XYZ file of C-alpha atoms in Angstrom:
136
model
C -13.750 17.259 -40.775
C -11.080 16.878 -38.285
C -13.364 16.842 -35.332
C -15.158 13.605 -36.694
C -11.877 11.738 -37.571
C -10.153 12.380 -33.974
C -13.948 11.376 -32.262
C -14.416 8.168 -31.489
C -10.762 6.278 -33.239
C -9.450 8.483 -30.686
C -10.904 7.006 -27.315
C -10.719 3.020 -28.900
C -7.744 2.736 -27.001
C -8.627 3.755 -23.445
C -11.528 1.138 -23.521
C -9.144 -1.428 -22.033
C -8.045 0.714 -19.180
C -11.323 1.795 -18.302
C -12.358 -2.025 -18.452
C -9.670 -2.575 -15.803
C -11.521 -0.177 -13.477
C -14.517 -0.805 -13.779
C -13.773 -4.588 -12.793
C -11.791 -3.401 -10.062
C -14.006 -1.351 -8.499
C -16.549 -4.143 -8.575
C -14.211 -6.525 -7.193
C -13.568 -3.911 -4.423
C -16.936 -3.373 -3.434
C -17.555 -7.058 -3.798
C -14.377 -8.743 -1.733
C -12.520 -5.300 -0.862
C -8.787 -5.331 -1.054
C -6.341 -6.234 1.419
C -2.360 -5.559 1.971
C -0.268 -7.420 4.280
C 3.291 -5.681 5.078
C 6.067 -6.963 6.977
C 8.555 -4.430 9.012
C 12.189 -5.754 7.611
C 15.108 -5.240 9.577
C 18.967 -5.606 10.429
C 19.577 -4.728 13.967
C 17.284 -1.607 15.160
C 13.308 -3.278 15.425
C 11.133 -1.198 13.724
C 7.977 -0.021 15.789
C 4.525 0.179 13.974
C 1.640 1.785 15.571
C -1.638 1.887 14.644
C -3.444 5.549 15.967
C -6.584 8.064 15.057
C -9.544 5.419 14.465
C -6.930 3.078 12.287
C -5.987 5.683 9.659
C -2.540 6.981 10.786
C 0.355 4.772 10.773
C 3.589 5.868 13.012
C 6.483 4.039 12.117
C 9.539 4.311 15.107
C 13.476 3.003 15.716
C 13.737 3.114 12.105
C 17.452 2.168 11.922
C 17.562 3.196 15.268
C 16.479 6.992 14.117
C 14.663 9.340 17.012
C 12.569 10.721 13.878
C 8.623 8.972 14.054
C 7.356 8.413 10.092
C 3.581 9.203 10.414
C 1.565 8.189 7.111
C -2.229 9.275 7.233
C -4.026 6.381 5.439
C -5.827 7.980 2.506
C -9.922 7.864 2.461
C -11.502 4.444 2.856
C -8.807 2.132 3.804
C -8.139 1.058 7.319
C -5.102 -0.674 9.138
C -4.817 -3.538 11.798
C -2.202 -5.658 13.650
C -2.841 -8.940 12.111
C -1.013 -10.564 15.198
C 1.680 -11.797 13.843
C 4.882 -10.300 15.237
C 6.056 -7.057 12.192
C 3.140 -7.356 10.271
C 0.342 -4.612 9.541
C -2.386 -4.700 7.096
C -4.187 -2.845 4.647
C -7.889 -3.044 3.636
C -10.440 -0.781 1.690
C -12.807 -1.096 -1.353
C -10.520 1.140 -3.715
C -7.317 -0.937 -4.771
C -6.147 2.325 -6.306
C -5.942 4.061 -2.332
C -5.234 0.763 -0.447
C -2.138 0.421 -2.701
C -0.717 3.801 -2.681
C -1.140 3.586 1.717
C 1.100 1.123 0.985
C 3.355 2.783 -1.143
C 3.591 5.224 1.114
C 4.349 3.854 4.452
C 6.536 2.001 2.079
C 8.552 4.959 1.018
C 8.419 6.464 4.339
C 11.370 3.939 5.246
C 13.590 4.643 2.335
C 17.305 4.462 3.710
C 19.098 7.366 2.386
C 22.847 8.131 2.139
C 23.120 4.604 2.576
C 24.319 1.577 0.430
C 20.491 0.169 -0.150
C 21.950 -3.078 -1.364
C 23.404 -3.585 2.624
C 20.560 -1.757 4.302
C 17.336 -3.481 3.447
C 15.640 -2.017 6.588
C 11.708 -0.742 5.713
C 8.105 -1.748 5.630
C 7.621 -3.596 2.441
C 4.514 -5.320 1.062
C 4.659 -8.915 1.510
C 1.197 -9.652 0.178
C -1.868 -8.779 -1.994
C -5.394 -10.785 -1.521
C -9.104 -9.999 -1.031
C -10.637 -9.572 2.341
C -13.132 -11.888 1.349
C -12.524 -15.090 -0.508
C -14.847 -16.156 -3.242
C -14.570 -19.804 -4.499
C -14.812 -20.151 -7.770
């Protein structure tokens, strides 16, 4: 009897969440995502390029450090200059991957041993659209 009282009371609550996907992967394949992010910083300018068929971000001079950051772009999201000078942006279908690229070229210019309230230096997401526009 306890296998029909944990059946289907049980999954009610992941119907919403599920829901959410669903309608995001339709709006992905639909419009696709895209993620604009904007290099931030103090006195070393922070170097962005773009290599390997758009899926590898190298990030250089961060706070003036010899080290390169290189972030491989996970499966179906690309990455272009958009021209404007510091910027870089995301797009893909899957909001789940073009949002954790972010996250991690993000994280890949976390100041450490630092006071992070003085050193805002980093790549940080300045903006979340669709690649296309649909007017409602």
């Amino acid at each position: 009897s306890s296998d029909l009282s944990s059946g289907i009371n049980a999954e009610w609550p992941l119907r919403p969440g599920i829901k959410s996907h669903i309608e995001n992967m339709f709006t992905g394949v639909i419009q696709g995502y895209k993620y604009k992010m904007k290099s931030v910083y103090a006195h070393f300018p922070i170097n962005i390029n773009i290599i390997n068929d758009n899926t590898l971000v190298e990030v250089h001079n961060f706070l003036g450090e010899k080290f390169v950051r290189r972030v491989n772009l996970l499966p179906g999201v690309t990455c272009k200059s958009t021209g404007t000078k510091d910027e870089i942006m995301l797009e893909g279908n899957d909001i789940e991957n073009v949002s954790r690229s972010a996250a991690l070229i993000q994280q890949s210019t976390t100041v450490r041993n630092k006071d992070i309230r003085k050193f805002l230096d980093g790549v940080y997401v300045s903006e979340k659209t669709n690649i296309v526009q649909v007017e409602e």
